[in-house]
CSV table of C-alpha atoms and ligand atoms in Angstrom, one decimal:
chain,number,residue,atom,x,y,z
V,230,MET,CA,-11.1,-117.2,-207.4
V,231,ASP,CA,-12.6,-120.7,-207.8
V,232,VAL,CA,-10.6,-123.7,-207.1
V,233,SER,CA,-11.7,-127.3,-207.7
V,234,GLU,CA,-10.0,-130.1,-205.8
V,235,GLY,CA,-11.3,-133.7,-205.8
V,236,ALA,CA,-15.1,-133.7,-205.5
V,237,VAL,CA,-15.4,-130.1,-204.2
V,238,SER,CA,-15.1,-126.5,-205.5
V,239,ILE,CA,-14.1,-123.7,-203.2
V,240,GLU,CA,-13.5,-120.0,-203.2
V,241,VAL,CA,-10.1,-118.7,-202.2
V,242,PRO,CA,-8.9,-115.1,-202.2
V,243,GLU,CA,-7.1,-114.0,-205.3
V,244,ALA,CA,-4.1,-112.9,-203.2
V,245,SER,CA,-3.5,-116.3,-201.7
V,246,GLY,CA,-3.2,-118.1,-205.0
V,247,GLY,CA,0.5,-117.4,-205.0
V,248,GLY,CA,1.4,-119.9,-202.4
V,249,GLU,CA,2.5,-120.1,-198.8
V,250,GLY,CA,3.1,-116.8,-197.0
V,251,ALA,CA,0.9,-114.7,-199.5
V,252,ALA,CA,0.8,-111.1,-198.2
V,253,SER,CA,-2.9,-110.7,-197.6
V,254,GLY,CA,-6.1,-112.7,-197.5
V,255,VAL,CA,-6.8,-116.1,-196.1
V,256,PHE,CA,-4.1,-118.7,-196.7
V,257,PHE,CA,-4.4,-121.2,-199.6
V,258,ASN,CA,-1.5,-123.1,-201.1
V,259,PRO,CA,-2.3,-124.9,-204.4
V,260,ASP,CA,1.0,-126.8,-204.1
V,261,GLN,CA,-0.3,-128.7,-201.1
V,262,GLU,CA,-2.9,-130.5,-203.2
V,263,LEU,CA,-0.8,-133.7,-203.1
V,264,ASN,CA,-0.9,-133.5,-199.3
V,265,ARG,CA,-4.7,-133.0,-199.4
V,266,ASP,CA,-5.4,-135.8,-202.0
V,267,ILE,CA,-3.4,-138.3,-199.8
V,268,THR,CA,-5.3,-137.0,-196.7
V,269,VAL,CA,-8.7,-137.8,-198.4
V,270,ALA,CA,-7.4,-141.3,-199.4
V,271,VAL,CA,-6.2,-141.8,-195.8
V,272,LEU,CA,-9.6,-140.8,-194.4
V,273,ARG,CA,-11.3,-143.2,-196.8
V,274,ALA,CA,-8.9,-146.1,-195.9
V,275,PHE,CA,-9.0,-145.4,-192.2
V,276,GLY,CA,-12.8,-144.8,-192.2
V,277,ASP,CA,-13.3,-148.2,-193.9
V,278,ARG,CA,-11.2,-149.9,-191.3
V,279,GLU,CA,-12.4,-148.1,-188.2
V,280,GLU,CA,-16.1,-147.8,-188.9
V,281,ARG,CA,-17.0,-146.0,-185.7
V,282,ALA,CA,-14.5,-143.2,-186.6
V,283,GLU,CA,-16.6,-140.3,-187.9
V,284,ARG,CA,-15.6,-137.0,-186.2
V,285,TYR,CA,-12.8,-135.1,-188.0
V,286,PHE,CA,-11.4,-131.9,-186.7
V,287,ASP,CA,-9.6,-129.6,-189.1
V,288,ALA,CA,-7.7,-127.6,-186.4
V,289,THR,CA,-6.2,-124.9,-188.6
V,290,ALA,CA,-8.8,-124.5,-191.4
V,291,ALA,CA,-7.9,-121.4,-193.4
V,292,SER,CA,-10.1,-121.6,-196.5
V,293,GLY,CA,-11.6,-124.9,-195.2
V,294,ILE,CA,-10.3,-126.9,-198.1
V,295,ARG,CA,-9.4,-129.9,-196.0
V,296,GLY,CA,-12.5,-129.9,-193.9
V,297,VAL,CA,-14.7,-129.4,-196.9
V,298,ARG,CA,-13.1,-132.3,-198.7
V,299,ALA,CA,-13.5,-134.4,-195.5
V,300,ALA,CA,-17.2,-133.5,-195.2
V,301,ALA,CA,-17.7,-134.5,-198.9
V,302,GLU,CA,-16.4,-137.9,-197.8
V,303,GLY,CA,-19.1,-138.2,-195.2
V,304,TRP,CA,-17.0,-137.2,-192.1
V,305,ASP,CA,-18.7,-135.3,-189.3
V,306,VAL,CA,-16.5,-132.2,-189.6
V,307,THR,CA,-15.5,-129.5,-187.2
V,308,MET,CA,-13.0,-126.8,-188.3
V,309,ALA,CA,-11.3,-124.0,-186.3
V,310,ASP,CA,-9.3,-120.9,-187.2
V,311,VAL,CA,-8.4,-117.8,-185.2
V,312,ASP,CA,-8.8,-115.6,-188.3
V,313,ALA,CA,-12.4,-114.4,-188.6
V,314,ASP,CA,-12.0,-114.0,-192.5
V,315,ALA,CA,-10.9,-117.6,-192.6
V,316,VAL,CA,-13.8,-118.8,-190.5
V,317,SER,CA,-16.4,-117.0,-192.7
V,318,LEU,CA,-14.7,-118.3,-195.9
V,319,ALA,CA,-14.7,-121.9,-194.6
V,320,ARG,CA,-18.4,-121.6,-193.8
V,321,ASP,CA,-19.1,-120.2,-197.2
V,322,ASN,CA,-17.2,-123.1,-198.7
V,323,LEU,CA,-19.2,-125.7,-196.9
V,324,ASP,CA,-22.4,-124.0,-198.1
V,325,ARG,CA,-21.2,-123.8,-201.7
V,326,ASN,CA,-20.8,-127.5,-201.7
V,327,ASP,CA,-24.1,-128.2,-199.8
V,328,LEU,CA,-22.2,-129.8,-196.9
V,329,GLU,CA,-22.8,-129.7,-193.2
V,330,GLY,CA,-20.1,-128.8,-190.7
V,331,GLU,CA,-19.2,-126.6,-187.8
V,332,VAL,CA,-16.6,-123.8,-188.2
V,333,LEU,CA,-15.4,-122.2,-184.9
V,334,LEU,CA,-13.7,-118.8,-184.5
V,335,GLN,CA,-11.5,-120.3,-181.7
V,336,ASP,CA,-8.0,-121.3,-180.9
V,337,ALA,CA,-7.6,-125.0,-181.9
V,338,ASN,CA,-6.0,-125.8,-178.5
V,339,ALA,CA,-9.1,-124.5,-176.8
V,340,VAL,CA,-11.4,-126.5,-178.9
V,341,LEU,CA,-9.3,-129.7,-178.3
V,342,HIS,CA,-9.4,-129.1,-174.5
V,343,ASP,CA,-13.2,-128.6,-174.6
V,344,VAL,CA,-14.5,-131.5,-172.4
V,345,ASP,CA,-17.7,-131.6,-174.3
V,346,ARG,CA,-16.0,-132.5,-177.6
V,347,VAL,CA,-14.4,-135.7,-178.8
V,348,PHE,CA,-12.7,-136.1,-182.1
V,349,ASP,CA,-11.6,-139.4,-183.8
V,350,VAL,CA,-9.3,-137.8,-186.3
V,351,VAL,CA,-7.5,-134.5,-185.7
V,352,ASP,CA,-5.6,-132.7,-188.5
V,353,VAL,CA,-3.0,-130.2,-187.7
V,354,ASP,CA,-1.8,-128.3,-190.7
V,355,PRO,CA,-0.4,-125.0,-189.4
V,356,PHE,CA,2.1,-122.3,-190.5
V,357,GLY,CA,5.5,-123.9,-189.8
V,358,SER,CA,5.7,-126.1,-186.7
V,359,PRO,CA,2.9,-128.2,-185.4
V,360,VAL,CA,4.5,-128.3,-181.9
V,361,PRO,CA,2.1,-125.6,-180.5
V,362,PHE,CA,-0.8,-127.9,-181.2
V,363,ALA,CA,0.8,-131.3,-180.3
V,364,ASP,CA,0.0,-131.5,-176.6
V,365,ALA,CA,-3.7,-130.8,-177.0
V,366,ALA,CA,-4.0,-133.0,-180.1
V,367,PHE,CA,-2.5,-136.1,-178.3
V,368,ALA,CA,-4.3,-135.5,-175.1
V,369,ASN,CA,-7.7,-135.3,-176.8
V,370,THR,CA,-7.8,-137.4,-180.0
V,371,ARG,CA,-9.2,-140.9,-180.1
V,372,ASP,CA,-7.7,-142.6,-183.1
V,373,LEU,CA,-5.6,-140.7,-185.6
V,374,VAL,CA,-3.5,-137.5,-185.6
V,375,CYS,CA,-2.5,-136.1,-188.9
V,376,VAL,CA,0.4,-133.5,-188.9
V,377,THR,CA,2.1,-131.3,-191.4
V,378,ALA,CA,5.3,-129.5,-190.6
V,379,THR,CA,6.7,-126.9,-193.1
V,380,ASP,CA,9.6,-125.7,-190.9
V,381,THR,CA,12.0,-128.1,-192.5
V,382,ALA,CA,15.1,-126.0,-191.9
V,383,PRO,CA,14.9,-126.4,-188.1
V,384,LEU,CA,13.7,-130.0,-188.3
V,385,CYS,CA,16.6,-131.1,-190.5
V,386,GLY,CA,19.3,-129.2,-188.6
V,387,ALA,CA,19.9,-126.5,-191.2
V,388,HIS,CA,18.7,-124.0,-188.5
V,389,PHE,CA,20.3,-125.9,-185.6
V,390,GLU,CA,19.4,-123.8,-182.5
V,391,SER,CA,15.7,-123.3,-183.5
V,392,GLY,CA,15.5,-127.1,-184.2
V,393,VAL,CA,16.9,-127.9,-180.7
V,394,ARG,CA,14.6,-125.4,-179.0
V,395,ARG,CA,11.4,-126.3,-180.9
V,396,TYR,CA,11.9,-130.1,-181.1
V,397,SER,CA,13.9,-130.8,-177.9
V,398,ALA,CA,16.2,-132.9,-180.0
V,399,VAL,CA,19.6,-132.5,-181.7
V,400,PRO,CA,19.0,-132.5,-185.4
V,401,ARG,CA,21.9,-132.7,-187.9
V,402,ASN,CA,22.1,-131.4,-191.4
V,403,THR,CA,23.3,-134.7,-192.9
V,404,GLU,CA,23.0,-135.5,-196.6
V,405,ASP,CA,19.8,-137.4,-195.9
V,406,HIS,CA,18.3,-134.3,-194.2
V,407,ALA,CA,14.8,-134.8,-195.4
V,408,GLU,CA,14.6,-138.1,-193.5
V,409,MET,CA,16.4,-136.5,-190.6
V,410,GLY,CA,13.5,-133.9,-190.5
V,411,LEU,CA,10.9,-136.6,-190.5
V,412,ARG,CA,12.5,-138.7,-187.8
V,413,VAL,CA,13.1,-135.6,-185.5
V,414,LEU,CA,9.5,-134.7,-185.9
V,415,LEU,CA,8.3,-138.2,-185.1
V,416,SER,CA,10.6,-138.4,-182.1
V,417,THR,CA,9.1,-135.1,-180.7
V,418,LEU,CA,5.6,-136.2,-181.4
V,419,ALA,CA,6.1,-139.6,-179.8
V,420,ARG,CA,7.6,-138.0,-176.7
V,421,THR,CA,4.7,-135.5,-176.5
V,422,ALA,CA,2.1,-138.2,-176.8
V,423,ALA,CA,3.9,-140.3,-174.1
V,424,ARG,CA,3.3,-137.5,-171.6
V,425,TYR,CA,-0.4,-138.3,-171.9
V,426,ASP,CA,0.1,-142.1,-171.7
V,427,VAL,CA,-0.6,-142.2,-175.5
V,428,GLY,CA,1.5,-144.4,-177.8
V,429,VAL,CA,1.9,-143.4,-181.5
V,430,ARG,CA,2.3,-145.7,-184.5
V,431,PRO,CA,3.1,-143.9,-187.8
V,432,VAL,CA,1.0,-145.5,-190.5
V,433,LEU,CA,2.1,-143.2,-193.3
V,434,SER,CA,4.7,-140.4,-193.6
V,435,HIS,CA,6.0,-138.5,-196.6
V,436,VAL,CA,8.4,-135.7,-197.1
V,437,THR,CA,7.5,-133.9,-200.4
V,438,ASP,CA,7.8,-130.3,-201.7
V,439,HIS,CA,9.5,-129.1,-198.6
V,440,TYR,CA,7.0,-130.2,-196.0
V,441,VAL,CA,6.8,-133.3,-193.7
V,442,ARG,CA,3.5,-135.0,-193.4
V,443,THR,CA,2.7,-137.9,-191.0
V,444,TYR,CA,-0.3,-139.9,-189.8
V,445,LEU,CA,-0.1,-141.3,-186.3
V,446,GLU,CA,-2.5,-143.9,-185.0
V,447,LEU,CA,-2.9,-143.7,-181.3
V,448,ASP,CA,-3.1,-146.3,-178.6
V,449,HIS,CA,-4.2,-145.2,-175.2
V,450,ARG,CA,-2.3,-147.3,-172.6
V,451,ALA,CA,0.8,-146.3,-170.8
V,452,THR,CA,2.5,-149.5,-172.1
V,453,ASP,CA,1.8,-148.3,-175.7
V,454,ALA,CA,3.5,-145.0,-174.8
V,455,ASP,CA,6.5,-147.0,-173.4
V,456,ALA,CA,6.6,-149.1,-176.7
V,457,ALA,CA,6.7,-145.9,-178.7
V,458,LEU,CA,9.6,-144.5,-176.7
V,459,ASP,CA,11.5,-147.7,-177.3
V,460,GLU,CA,11.6,-146.7,-180.9
V,461,LEU,CA,13.9,-143.7,-180.1
V,462,GLY,CA,17.6,-143.5,-180.3
V,463,ASN,CA,20.5,-141.8,-182.0
V,464,VAL,CA,22.0,-141.9,-185.5
V,465,HIS,CA,25.8,-141.4,-186.0
V,466,HIS,CA,26.8,-140.1,-189.4
V,467,CYS,CA,30.3,-139.7,-190.9
V,468,PRO,CA,30.2,-136.9,-193.5
V,469,GLU,CA,33.5,-138.1,-195.0
V,470,CYS,CA,32.8,-141.7,-196.0
V,471,LEU,CA,29.0,-141.6,-195.5
V,472,TYR,CA,29.1,-144.4,-192.9
V,473,ARG,CA,26.0,-144.4,-190.6
V,474,GLU,CA,25.1,-146.4,-187.5
V,475,TRP,CA,22.1,-146.2,-185.3
V,476,GLU,CA,21.4,-147.3,-181.8
V,477,TYR,CA,18.3,-147.5,-179.7
V,478,GLY,CA,18.0,-145.8,-176.3
V,479,LEU,CA,17.9,-142.3,-174.9
V,480,LEU,CA,21.2,-142.5,-173.0
V,481,GLU,CA,23.7,-143.3,-175.8
V,482,GLY,CA,26.6,-140.9,-176.3
V,483,GLU,CA,28.4,-139.5,-179.2
V,484,ARG,CA,30.9,-141.4,-181.3
V,485,GLN,CA,34.6,-140.4,-181.2
V,486,GLY,CA,35.8,-141.8,-184.6
V,487,CYS,CA,34.3,-143.3,-187.7
V,488,PRO,CA,34.6,-147.1,-187.6
V,489,HIS,CA,34.8,-147.2,-191.4
V,490,CYS,CA,37.3,-144.4,-192.4
V,491,GLY,CA,38.7,-143.3,-189.1
V,492,GLY,CA,37.6,-139.8,-189.7
V,493,ASP,CA,36.9,-137.6,-186.6
V,494,ASN,CA,34.0,-135.6,-188.0
V,495,VAL,CA,31.2,-138.0,-186.9
V,496,VAL,CA,28.0,-136.2,-186.0
V,497,THR,CA,25.3,-137.6,-183.8
V,498,ALA,CA,21.5,-136.7,-184.0
V,499,GLY,CA,19.0,-137.7,-181.5
V,500,PRO,CA,16.7,-138.6,-180.0
V,501,VAL,CA,15.3,-139.6,-183.5
V,502,TRP,CA,12.5,-142.1,-184.3
V,503,LEU,CA,14.2,-145.3,-185.4
V,504,GLY,CA,11.1,-147.4,-185.9
V,505,PRO,CA,8.9,-147.8,-189.0
V,506,ALA,CA,7.6,-144.4,-190.4
V,507,HIS,CA,4.8,-146.3,-192.3
V,508,ASP,CA,2.7,-149.5,-192.3
V,509,ALA,CA,3.1,-151.0,-195.7
V,510,ASP,CA,-0.4,-152.6,-195.7
V,511,PHE,CA,-2.0,-149.4,-194.8
V,512,VAL,CA,-0.1,-147.4,-197.4
V,513,ARG,CA,-1.2,-149.9,-200.1
V,514,ASP,CA,-4.7,-149.6,-198.8
V,515,VAL,CA,-4.5,-145.7,-199.0
V,516,ARG,CA,-3.2,-146.0,-202.6
V,517,GLU,CA,-6.2,-148.1,-203.5
V,518,HIS,CA,-8.4,-145.3,-202.1
V,519,LEU,CA,-7.0,-142.6,-204.3
V,520,SER,CA,-9.3,-141.7,-207.1
V,521,GLU,CA,-8.7,-140.4,-210.6
V,522,GLU,CA,-10.6,-137.1,-210.1
V,523,MET,CA,-7.8,-136.1,-207.7
V,524,GLY,CA,-5.6,-133.4,-209.2
V,525,ARG,CA,-2.4,-135.1,-208.1
V,526,PHE,CA,-3.5,-138.7,-208.6
V,527,ASP,CA,-0.5,-139.9,-210.6
V,528,ARG,CA,2.0,-138.4,-208.2
V,529,ALA,CA,0.1,-139.5,-205.1
V,530,ARG,CA,0.0,-143.1,-206.5
V,531,ASP,CA,3.7,-143.2,-207.3
V,532,THR,CA,4.7,-141.7,-203.9
V,533,LEU,CA,2.5,-144.2,-202.0
V,534,GLU,CA,3.8,-147.2,-204.1
V,535,THR,CA,7.4,-146.2,-203.4
V,536,ILE,CA,6.7,-145.7,-199.7
V,537,ALA,CA,4.9,-149.1,-199.4
V,538,ASP,CA,8.1,-150.8,-200.7
V,539,GLU,CA,10.6,-148.8,-198.6
V,540,LEU,CA,12.7,-150.8,-196.1
V,541,HIS,CA,12.3,-149.8,-192.5
V,542,VAL,CA,15.9,-148.5,-192.1
V,543,PRO,CA,16.1,-145.1,-190.4
V,544,PHE,CA,18.2,-143.3,-192.9
V,545,HIS,CA,19.0,-143.6,-196.6
V,546,TYR,CA,22.0,-143.2,-198.9
V,547,ASN,CA,22.5,-141.1,-202.0
V,548,GLN,CA,23.8,-143.5,-204.7
V,549,HIS,CA,25.4,-140.7,-206.7
V,550,LYS,CA,27.4,-139.4,-203.7
V,551,LEU,CA,28.8,-142.9,-203.0
V,552,TYR,CA,29.8,-143.4,-206.7
V,553,LYS,CA,31.4,-139.9,-206.6
V,554,ARG,CA,33.5,-140.8,-203.6
V,555,TRP,CA,34.6,-144.0,-205.4
V,556,GLY,CA,35.5,-141.9,-208.5
V,557,GLU,CA,33.1,-143.9,-210.6
V,558,SER,CA,29.9,-143.2,-212.6
V,559,ALA,CA,26.6,-144.2,-211.0
V,560,ILE,CA,24.6,-147.0,-212.7
V,561,ALA,CA,20.8,-147.3,-213.2
V,562,MET,CA,19.0,-147.6,-209.8
V,563,ASP,CA,17.4,-150.9,-210.7
V,564,ASP,CA,20.7,-152.4,-211.7
V,565,PHE,CA,22.3,-151.0,-208.5
V,566,LEU,CA,19.6,-152.5,-206.2
V,567,ALA,CA,20.0,-155.8,-208.0
V,568,VAL,CA,23.8,-155.7,-207.2
V,569,LEU,CA,23.0,-155.2,-203.5
V,570,ARG,CA,20.4,-157.9,-203.5
V,571,ASP,CA,22.6,-160.4,-205.3
V,572,ALA,CA,25.2,-159.9,-202.6
V,573,GLY,CA,22.5,-160.8,-200.0
V,574,HIS,CA,21.5,-157.3,-198.8
V,575,GLU,CA,17.9,-156.1,-198.7
V,576,ALA,CA,17.6,-152.9,-200.6
V,577,SER,CA,14.8,-150.6,-201.8
V,578,ARG,CA,14.1,-147.2,-203.5
V,579,THR,CA,12.9,-144.4,-201.3
V,580,HIS,CA,10.5,-141.6,-201.9
V,581,PHE,CA,13.2,-139.2,-200.7
V,582,GLY,CA,14.5,-139.1,-204.2
V,583,GLY,CA,15.3,-141.1,-207.4
V,584,THR,CA,19.0,-141.4,-206.7
V,585,ARG,CA,18.4,-142.5,-203.1
V,586,PHE,CA,18.1,-145.9,-201.6
V,587,LYS,CA,17.8,-147.8,-198.4
V,588,THR,CA,19.6,-150.9,-197.3
V,589,GLU,CA,20.8,-152.5,-194.1
V,590,ALA,CA,24.3,-152.9,-195.6
V,591,ASP,CA,26.9,-150.4,-194.4
V,592,VAL,CA,29.1,-148.5,-196.7
V,593,GLY,CA,31.8,-151.1,-196.6
V,594,GLU,CA,29.4,-153.8,-197.5
V,595,ILE,CA,27.9,-151.7,-200.3
V,596,ARG,CA,31.3,-151.1,-201.8
V,597,GLU,CA,32.2,-154.8,-201.6
V,598,ALA,CA,29.0,-155.7,-203.4
V,599,VAL,CA,29.6,-153.2,-206.2
V,600,LEU,CA,33.3,-154.4,-206.6
V,601,ALA,CA,32.2,-158.0,-206.7
V,602,ALA,CA,29.7,-157.3,-209.5
V,603,ASN,CA,32.2,-155.3,-211.6
G,363,LIG,C1,-1.3,-123.2,-193.2
G,363,LIG,S1,-2.8,-122.5,-192.9
G,363,LIG,C2,-3.9,-123.9,-193.0
G,363,LIG,C3,-4.1,-124.4,-194.4
G,363,LIG,C4,-5.2,-125.4,-194.6
G,363,LIG,N1,-5.2,-126.5,-193.7
G,363,LIG,C5,-5.0,-125.9,-196.1
G,363,LIG,O1,-4.9,-127.2,-196.2
G,363,LIG,O2,-5.1,-125.1,-197.0
G,363,LIG,C6,-2.8,-122.2,-191.1
G,363,LIG,C7,-4.1,-121.6,-190.6
G,363,LIG,O3,-4.0,-121.7,-189.1
G,363,LIG,C8,-4.6,-120.6,-188.5
G,363,LIG,N2,-4.1,-120.6,-187.1
G,363,LIG,C9,-3.1,-120.0,-186.6
G,363,LIG,N3,-3.1,-120.2,-185.2
G,363,LIG,C10,-4.2,-120.9,-185.0
G,363,LIG,C11,-4.7,-121.4,-183.7
G,363,LIG,N4,-4.1,-121.2,-182.6
G,363,LIG,N5,-5.9,-122.1,-183.7
G,363,LIG,C12,-6.5,-122.3,-184.9
G,363,LIG,N6,-6.0,-121.8,-186.1
G,363,LIG,C13,-4.9,-121.1,-186.1
G,363,LIG,C14,-4.2,-119.4,-189.4
G,363,LIG,O4,-5.0,-118.3,-189.2
G,363,LIG,C15,-4.2,-120.1,-190.8
G,363,LIG,O5,-5.4,-119.8,-191.4
G,364,LIG,ZN1,33.9,-142.3,-192.1
């Protein structure tokens, strides 16, 4: 079956049109077009900024759709897959679009450890967790590592033991679990990179359609790795009154009681990434590099605009949940944000959902602001 995305047209097996986990054939998930459209815009924005960056490695190629789209943007593309059918399809798909590129029937980790190869940008888009590729990617990439994780249940604490095992962190299934997943992933990636004296700076991250996607710019000094580790800490969350608190550092302990409601069900997650999950200027630049021929142009633009304006607070609230606790009906989000701002609190929407928001104010201050405005 023919599929067109952006400027390219590729062949994918009929059986894989149904989405992730299709029973046979090379993998292709049409639902990840948003992810790929944003990837192309990132490659354009990053390539404009870092002119010497030209070598892109699609580590887990499948049909080759990412690598083919990157090649169409002028990147010098290498792809790898351990599935011979995938490798042959990815080669055909380069040919169909008259594009150059190398497709290797090899384990991505072996390619990354090949001393004769250097990549500026490495894209890890595997089945489930990216952890099996993280060491090699950080040890051997020059500028930017792009990572997808689709194992959101372990990451956000819904599958607690596998989350602990795979991510060497304590994830908690709080009501802002999508952001929990992102911040556990960022923590694990930062700690993995630090082992190679590499510091990570997330320039764009989004959680959409049940996957986490993040783009990490790399700095190659031990002090940069130290700086990244300084962004780690714990989040304490009271499921009764929705109070949250966070603290930097790897040695902080659990909380006994909730300082807001006195409840004793406070849960602690960590180490999680408490620092910025995006760089607003870069996100705006990426948005400018989207183009209208992209199949998910509108959604990509809206998502990036929301992210660019998001506050750098390491969790978010659900406005409807708060109003439900207060026994009141929620108000329009713009009016609600205005109430918080009028009370002197910074506040923003978040791409984690239309009823969700970020603010530095705690639950007591949020309630006071709403009461004062009534
Ligand atoms: C989720 S698919 C990739 C989807 C693709 N990036 C896209 O955007 O459509 C994951 C691919 O990784 C391949 N794979 C699994 N283990 C691998 C390894 N160790 N090295 C390289 N590829 C691997 C699988 O065969 C599969 O084709
Ligand atoms: Zn509480």
